[in-house]
Each structure stands twice: as C-alpha cells, then as structure tokens.
PDB file of C-alpha atoms in Angstrom:
ATOM      1  CA  GLU H 179     138.849 -72.260 130.917  1.00 41.00           C
ATOM      2  CA  LEU H 180     140.707 -74.797 133.500  1.00 43.00           C
ATOM      3  CA  TRP H 181     144.071 -74.746 132.682  1.00 44.00           C
ATOM      4  CA  ASP H 182     144.174 -70.614 132.816  1.00 46.00           C
ATOM      5  CA  TYR H 183     147.183 -69.808 135.264  1.00 42.00           C
ATOM      6  CA  LYS H 184     146.310 -66.619 137.151  1.00 45.00           C
ATOM      7  CA  PRO H 185     149.847 -65.850 139.141  1.00 47.00           C
ATOM      8  CA  ARG H 186     148.601 -65.129 142.957  1.00 48.00           C
ATOM      9  CA  ARG H 187     149.751 -61.821 144.289  1.00 48.00           C
ATOM     10  CA  LYS H 188     152.295 -61.460 146.938  1.00 45.00           C
ATOM     11  CA  PRO H 189     151.287 -60.392 150.636  1.00 43.00           C
ATOM     12  CA  ALA H 190     151.834 -56.898 151.021  1.00 45.00           C
ATOM     13  CA  VAL H 191     154.511 -56.305 152.787  1.00 46.00           C
ATOM     14  CA  ALA H 192     153.896 -52.841 155.082  1.00 50.00           C
ATOM     15  CA  PRO H 193     157.244 -51.202 153.787  1.00 52.00           C
ATOM     16  CA  PRO H 194     159.493 -49.609 156.134  1.00 54.00           C
ATOM     17  CA  LEU H 195     158.012 -46.541 158.332  1.00 52.00           C
ATOM     18  CA  GLU H 196     160.034 -43.136 157.339  1.00 56.00           C
ATOM     19  CA  PRO H 197     160.598 -41.344 160.482  1.00 53.00           C
ATOM     20  CA  SER H 198     157.642 -38.501 159.716  1.00 55.00           C
ATOM     21  CA  SER H 199     155.492 -41.120 159.599  1.00 80.00           C
ATOM     22  CA  ILE H 200     156.015 -42.995 163.256  1.00 88.00           C
ATOM     23  CA  GLU H 201     153.194 -42.025 165.879  1.00 92.00           C
ATOM     24  CA  ARG H 202     152.772 -42.158 169.272  1.00 93.00           C
ATOM     25  CA  ILE H 203     149.721 -43.734 171.327  1.00 93.00           C
ATOM     26  CA  SER H 204     148.937 -44.429 174.472  1.00 92.00           C
ATOM     27  CA  GLY H 205     146.430 -46.122 176.602  1.00 91.00           C
ATOM     28  CA  THR H 206     145.319 -49.012 179.018  1.00 90.00           C
ATOM     29  CA  VAL H 207     145.329 -52.527 177.812  1.00 91.00           C
ATOM     30  CA  GLU H 208     141.801 -53.925 178.546  1.00 91.00           C
ATOM     31  CA  ASN H 209     141.286 -57.021 176.278  1.00 91.00           C
ATOM     32  CA  ILE H 210     144.572 -59.528 175.020  1.00 92.00           C
ATOM     33  CA  VAL H 211     142.455 -60.839 171.535  1.00 93.00           C
ATOM     34  CA  TYR H 212     145.586 -62.695 170.624  1.00 93.00           C
ATOM     35  CA  ARG H 213     149.213 -63.637 171.695  1.00 90.00           C
ATOM     36  CA  SER H 214     152.236 -65.252 171.003  1.00 88.00           C
ATOM     37  CA  GLU H 215     154.307 -67.301 173.515  1.00 79.00           C
ATOM     38  CA  ASP H 216     157.335 -68.072 170.934  1.00 79.00           C
ATOM     39  CA  THR H 217     157.148 -64.584 169.247  1.00 83.00           C
ATOM     40  CA  GLY H 218     155.330 -62.015 171.062  1.00 84.00           C
ATOM     41  CA  TYR H 219     153.244 -61.248 168.557  1.00 90.00           C
ATOM     42  CA  THR H 220     150.141 -59.893 170.176  1.00 93.00           C
ATOM     43  CA  VAL H 221     147.185 -58.017 169.175  1.00 95.00           C
ATOM     44  CA  CYS H 222     145.677 -56.287 171.757  1.00 95.00           C
ATOM     45  CA  ALA H 223     142.624 -53.716 172.562  1.00 94.00           C
ATOM     46  CA  ILE H 224     143.488 -50.849 174.196  1.00 94.00           C
ATOM     47  CA  LYS H 225     141.890 -47.743 175.221  1.00 91.00           C
ATOM     48  CA  LEU H 226     143.433 -44.642 174.285  1.00 91.00           C
ATOM     49  CA  ASP H 227     144.200 -41.550 176.459  1.00 84.00           C
ATOM     50  CA  THR H 228     142.811 -39.931 173.825  1.00 82.00           C
ATOM     51  CA  GLU H 229     139.793 -40.881 173.483  1.00 72.00           C
ATOM     52  CA  LYS H 230     137.187 -39.177 175.671  1.00 70.00           C
ATOM     53  CA  LYS H 231     134.444 -42.204 174.796  1.00 73.00           C
ATOM     54  CA  ASP H 232     134.597 -46.299 175.672  1.00 75.00           C
ATOM     55  CA  SER H 233     135.717 -47.418 172.287  1.00 84.00           C
ATOM     56  CA  LEU H 234     138.578 -49.233 171.816  1.00 91.00           C
ATOM     57  CA  SER H 235     141.344 -48.886 169.713  1.00 93.00           C
ATOM     58  CA  THR H 236     143.506 -52.362 167.913  1.00 95.00           C
ATOM     59  CA  VAL H 237     147.468 -52.444 168.341  1.00 96.00           C
ATOM     60  CA  VAL H 238     149.408 -55.202 166.674  1.00 96.00           C
ATOM     61  CA  GLY H 239     152.801 -55.946 167.432  1.00 93.00           C
ATOM     62  CA  ALA H 240     155.097 -57.568 169.487  1.00 89.00           C
ATOM     63  CA  CYS H 241     156.100 -57.485 173.068  1.00 84.00           C
ATOM     64  CA  PRO H 242     157.690 -59.127 175.655  1.00 77.00           C
ATOM     65  CA  ALA H 243     155.330 -59.590 178.357  1.00 80.00           C
ATOM     66  CA  ILE H 244     152.019 -57.784 177.962  1.00 85.00           C
ATOM     67  CA  TRP H 245     148.597 -57.630 181.081  1.00 85.00           C
ATOM     68  CA  ILE H 246     144.941 -56.007 180.983  1.00 87.00           C
ATOM     69  CA  GLY H 247     145.076 -52.571 183.259  1.00 86.00           C
ATOM     70  CA  GLU H 248     148.941 -52.180 182.102  1.00 87.00           C
ATOM     71  CA  THR H 249     149.414 -49.208 180.193  1.00 89.00           C
ATOM     72  CA  LEU H 250     150.943 -49.348 176.779  1.00 91.00           C
ATOM     73  CA  THR H 251     152.813 -46.694 174.753  1.00 91.00           C
ATOM     74  CA  ALA H 252     153.408 -47.398 170.803  1.00 93.00           C
ATOM     75  CA  GLU H 253     155.258 -46.164 168.069  1.00 93.00           C
ATOM     76  CA  GLY H 254     153.909 -47.234 164.755  1.00 95.00           C
ATOM     77  CA  GLN H 255     151.501 -46.034 162.272  1.00 95.00           C
ATOM     78  CA  TRP H 256     147.465 -46.411 162.043  1.00 94.00           C
ATOM     79  CA  ILE H 257     146.928 -48.622 158.716  1.00 93.00           C
ATOM     80  CA  HIS H 258     144.214 -50.606 157.232  1.00 92.00           C
ATOM     81  CA  HIS H 259     144.379 -54.390 157.074  1.00 89.00           C
ATOM     82  CA  LYS H 260     142.089 -55.423 154.664  1.00 92.00           C
ATOM     83  CA  GLN H 261     140.739 -58.732 156.819  1.00 90.00           C
ATOM     84  CA  HIS H 262     140.601 -56.675 160.223  1.00 88.00           C
ATOM     85  CA  GLY H 263     139.622 -52.740 159.797  1.00 90.00           C
ATOM     86  CA  HIS H 264     141.224 -50.074 160.725  1.00 93.00           C
ATOM     87  CA  GLN H 265     144.561 -50.726 163.535  1.00 95.00           C
ATOM     88  CA  PHE H 266     147.950 -49.666 165.131  1.00 95.00           C
ATOM     89  CA  GLN H 267     150.830 -50.871 163.376  1.00 95.00           C
ATOM     90  CA  ALA H 268     153.558 -51.299 166.182  1.00 94.00           C
ATOM     91  CA  LYS H 269     156.880 -50.886 165.484  1.00 92.00           C
ATOM     92  CA  LYS H 270     157.440 -50.722 169.231  1.00 89.00           C
ATOM     93  CA  LEU H 271     155.248 -51.245 172.405  1.00 87.00           C
ATOM     94  CA  THR H 272     156.622 -50.610 176.022  1.00 86.00           C
ATOM     95  CA  CYS H 273     153.934 -51.509 178.898  1.00 83.00           C
ATOM     96  CA  ILE H 274     153.986 -49.541 182.185  1.00 82.00           C
ATOM     97  CA  PRO H 275     152.300 -51.073 185.344  1.00 80.00           C
ATOM     98  CA  PRO H 276     148.851 -49.221 185.895  1.00 82.00           C
ATOM     99  CA  THR H 277     149.270 -46.623 188.971  1.00 82.00           C
ATOM    100  CA  SER H 278     145.285 -46.076 189.339  1.00 85.00           C
ATOM    101  CA  ALA H 279     143.164 -48.732 191.569  1.00 88.00           C
ATOM    102  CA  ARG H 280     140.965 -49.528 188.813  1.00 86.00           C
ATOM    103  CA  GLY H 281     143.935 -50.638 186.317  1.00 85.00           C
ATOM    104  CA  ILE H 282     145.321 -52.196 189.468  1.00 88.00           C
ATOM    105  CA  GLU H 283     142.307 -54.315 189.846  1.00 90.00           C
ATOM    106  CA  ARG H 284     141.921 -55.571 186.940  1.00 86.00           C
ATOM    107  CA  TYR H 285     145.539 -56.141 186.359  1.00 85.00           C
ATOM    108  CA  LEU H 286     145.821 -58.614 189.186  1.00 89.00           C
ATOM    109  CA  ALA H 287     142.792 -59.908 188.261  1.00 89.00           C
ATOM    110  CA  SER H 288     143.909 -61.055 184.712  1.00 84.00           C
ATOM    111  CA  GLY H 289     145.462 -64.199 185.902  1.00 83.00           C
ATOM    112  CA  MET H 290     149.321 -63.157 185.908  1.00 81.00           C
ATOM    113  CA  ILE H 291     149.255 -63.938 189.683  1.00 87.00           C
ATOM    114  CA  ARG H 292     148.366 -67.206 190.744  1.00 89.00           C
ATOM    115  CA  GLY H 293     146.060 -66.983 193.571  1.00 89.00           C
ATOM    116  CA  VAL H 294     144.319 -63.770 192.659  1.00 92.00           C
ATOM    117  CA  GLY H 295     141.057 -64.113 190.893  1.00 92.00           C
ATOM    118  CA  LYS H 296     138.249 -61.001 190.217  1.00 93.00           C
ATOM    119  CA  VAL H 297     137.031 -61.187 193.907  1.00 95.00           C
ATOM    120  CA  THR H 298     140.336 -61.491 195.570  1.00 95.00           C
ATOM    121  CA  ALA H 299     142.266 -58.312 193.541  1.00 94.00           C
ATOM    122  CA  GLU H 300     139.117 -56.407 194.533  1.00 95.00           C
ATOM    123  CA  ARG H 301     139.782 -57.044 198.170  1.00 96.00           C
ATOM    124  CA  ILE H 302     143.473 -56.309 198.006  1.00 95.00           C
ATOM    125  CA  VAL H 303     142.924 -52.825 195.778  1.00 95.00           C
ATOM    126  CA  LYS H 304     139.987 -52.107 198.182  1.00 96.00           C
ATOM    127  CA  ALA H 305     142.809 -52.531 201.234  1.00 96.00           C
ATOM    128  CA  PHE H 306     145.914 -50.796 199.526  1.00 95.00           C
ATOM    129  CA  GLY H 307     144.599 -49.047 196.858  1.00 93.00           C
ATOM    130  CA  ASP H 308     146.758 -46.972 194.260  1.00 90.00           C
ATOM    131  CA  ASP H 309     150.249 -48.405 196.586  1.00 93.00           C
ATOM    132  CA  THR H 310     148.517 -51.907 196.099  1.00 92.00           C
ATOM    133  CA  LEU H 311     151.912 -53.181 193.104  1.00 90.00           C
ATOM    134  CA  ASN H 312     153.969 -51.701 195.883  1.00 91.00           C
ATOM    135  CA  VAL H 313     152.540 -52.952 198.818  1.00 94.00           C
ATOM    136  CA  ILE H 314     152.617 -56.436 197.639  1.00 92.00           C
ATOM    137  CA  GLU H 315     156.466 -55.527 195.969  1.00 90.00           C
ATOM    138  CA  LYS H 316     158.596 -54.467 199.521  1.00 93.00           C
ATOM    139  CA  GLU H 317     155.475 -54.743 202.200  1.00 94.00           C
ATOM    140  CA  SER H 318     153.535 -58.534 201.059  1.00 93.00           C
ATOM    141  CA  LYS H 319     152.889 -59.511 204.637  1.00 95.00           C
ATOM    142  CA  ARG H 320     150.542 -56.267 204.435  1.00 95.00           C
ATOM    143  CA  LEU H 321     148.137 -59.081 202.148  1.00 95.00           C
ATOM    144  CA  GLN H 322     147.358 -60.702 205.616  1.00 95.00           C
ATOM    145  CA  GLU H 323     145.436 -57.682 206.291  1.00 95.00           C
ATOM    146  CA  VAL H 324     143.001 -58.581 203.404  1.00 94.00           C
ATOM    147  CA  SER H 325     139.679 -61.401 204.542  1.00 93.00           C
ATOM    148  CA  GLY H 326     140.537 -64.735 202.492  1.00 93.00           C
ATOM    149  CA  ILE H 327     144.565 -63.863 202.628  1.00 94.00           C
ATOM    150  CA  GLY H 328     146.129 -66.327 204.919  1.00 94.00           C
ATOM    151  CA  ALA H 329     149.890 -66.795 205.186  1.00 94.00           C
ATOM    152  CA  ALA H 330     150.550 -69.904 202.906  1.00 95.00           C
ATOM    153  CA  LYS H 331     148.424 -67.643 199.790  1.00 95.00           C
ATOM    154  CA  ARG H 332     150.101 -64.714 200.906  1.00 94.00           C
ATOM    155  CA  ARG H 333     153.621 -66.766 200.152  1.00 95.00           C
ATOM    156  CA  LEU H 334     151.810 -67.430 197.197  1.00 94.00           C
ATOM    157  CA  ILE H 335     151.187 -64.465 196.129  1.00 93.00           C
ATOM    158  CA  LYS H 336     154.243 -62.975 196.479  1.00 93.00           C
ATOM    159  CA  ALA H 337     156.040 -66.166 194.959  1.00 92.00           C
ATOM    160  CA  SER H 338     154.708 -65.422 191.654  1.00 90.00           C
ATOM    161  CA  TRP H 339     154.593 -61.833 191.928  1.00 89.00           C
ATOM    162  CA  ASP H 340     158.447 -62.482 191.879  1.00 88.00           C
ATOM    163  CA  GLU H 341     158.851 -64.625 189.063  1.00 85.00           C
ATOM    164  CA  ASN H 342     156.662 -62.551 186.889  1.00 80.00           C
ATOM    165  CA  LYS H 343     158.077 -59.656 187.674  1.00 78.00           C
ATOM    166  CA  GLY H 344     162.010 -61.347 187.157  1.00 73.00           C
ATOM    167  CA  VAL H 345     160.637 -63.005 184.092  1.00 70.00           C
ATOM    168  CA  ARG H 346     159.416 -59.562 182.780  1.00 67.00           C
ATOM    169  CA  ASP H 347     162.384 -57.413 183.514  1.00 68.00           C
ATOM    170  CA  ILE H 348     164.405 -60.664 181.748  1.00 69.00           C
ATOM    171  CA  MET H 349     162.540 -60.121 178.405  1.00 64.00           C
ATOM    172  CA  ILE H 350     162.371 -56.220 178.741  1.00 60.00           C
ATOM    173  CA  PHE H 351     166.359 -56.322 179.075  1.00 64.00           C
ATOM    174  CA  LEU H 352     167.344 -59.183 176.129  1.00 63.00           C
ATOM    175  CA  GLN H 353     164.061 -57.005 173.980  1.00 57.00           C
ATOM    176  CA  SER H 354     166.256 -53.289 174.535  1.00 58.00           C
ATOM    177  CA  HIS H 355     169.294 -55.362 173.471  1.00 60.00           C
ATOM    178  CA  GLY H 356     168.278 -56.700 169.841  1.00 61.00           C
ATOM    179  CA  ILE H 357     167.225 -60.144 171.467  1.00 61.00           C
ATOM    180  CA  GLY H 358     164.045 -60.816 170.053  1.00 57.00           C
ATOM    181  CA  THR H 359     160.824 -62.734 172.177  1.00 55.00           C
ATOM    182  CA  ALA H 360     161.495 -65.946 170.187  1.00 57.00           C
ATOM    183  CA  GLN H 361     165.071 -65.916 170.520  1.00 59.00           C
ATOM    184  CA  SER H 362     164.990 -65.168 174.879  1.00 57.00           C
TER     185      SER H 362
END
C-alpha cells in the first residue's frame, strides 16, 4: 500500500573490538583510493607482506598522513562490507617511510614532493638507491649530481621535503596524544 510505513533500519555500527579479535597486518601502500584531509579517513590498497602474489587488500581507517610506497601497519579486523566487500577495518594505522629502492621511487613519485615526478624520482633513486631518503634529508646538495636537478630545483625539493616531514611529525605527535586529524 502507499501508506504502509516501514521504518528504515539503523546503519550497522561496528561493535568495539575485543582484544582477542584484534589482528595486525602490514604491507606496502600501492594506491590511495580515497582520503579525507579533514578527518584523515583513508581507503587504501596495500600489498600484504604475507602475500606471495600481487593481490591487493583494502584497508580503511584514520591516518594523519599516508603516501604511496610507505609501509603500513594496521591493527583491527577483517570485515565484509555489504557494498565494498572484504576489507580490513583498522582502529590504528601506522605508516613507515619505505626502505627499498622500488618503494622509495613510488613514494617520491606520489606527488608529495614538489618538483619530483615519476622521471625525476626514478633518476634520484637510480643515483642513490636505498639511501635516497637520507640523501634528501641530510645531504640534499648531492641531489645536483642527478641529471635535470639544478640548484633551484634542489632547493624546491628540500623545502618541500622539510615541509611535509614537519607537518607529518606534528600530525603523528598530536594523534598519539588523542587529538584527531580534523582537530589538529
């Protein structure tokens, strides 16, 4: 009937996780599907460290800062979302800058550093390998050894690196003291 009222069901709210149901996973961030800069809510695809094949797993949760190529450690539980399928619902996310040359290259090419795109990231990593992030952080003048990077571009890269690192450190510090991403 037209007037037959059926109340809508309340949206399912995930119950608090019990300590015994909390799992920990770790992997490399391959793609950021969605990210709210206001709340830090993130949906990303990661390649789990435990997986031998190239399959990706979806992880959702709040994180102060996250970039492609980083290692992500998440605590939470696997759920089956009605619309989006199998995913890991994280209560805590921790990101660690990459250590492998491939990870560093993807990290730099992700757009986080002004002046560094895919080609420049490839050249920098080819020159410095696994030590690339240390070179940018502590010996940035050496970036001028890389073809296509002059003094002005080196300064831009270093300034962008310092800015991102400063913001990231502050966000992580505030989140560790109970202040959410939106508030910080």
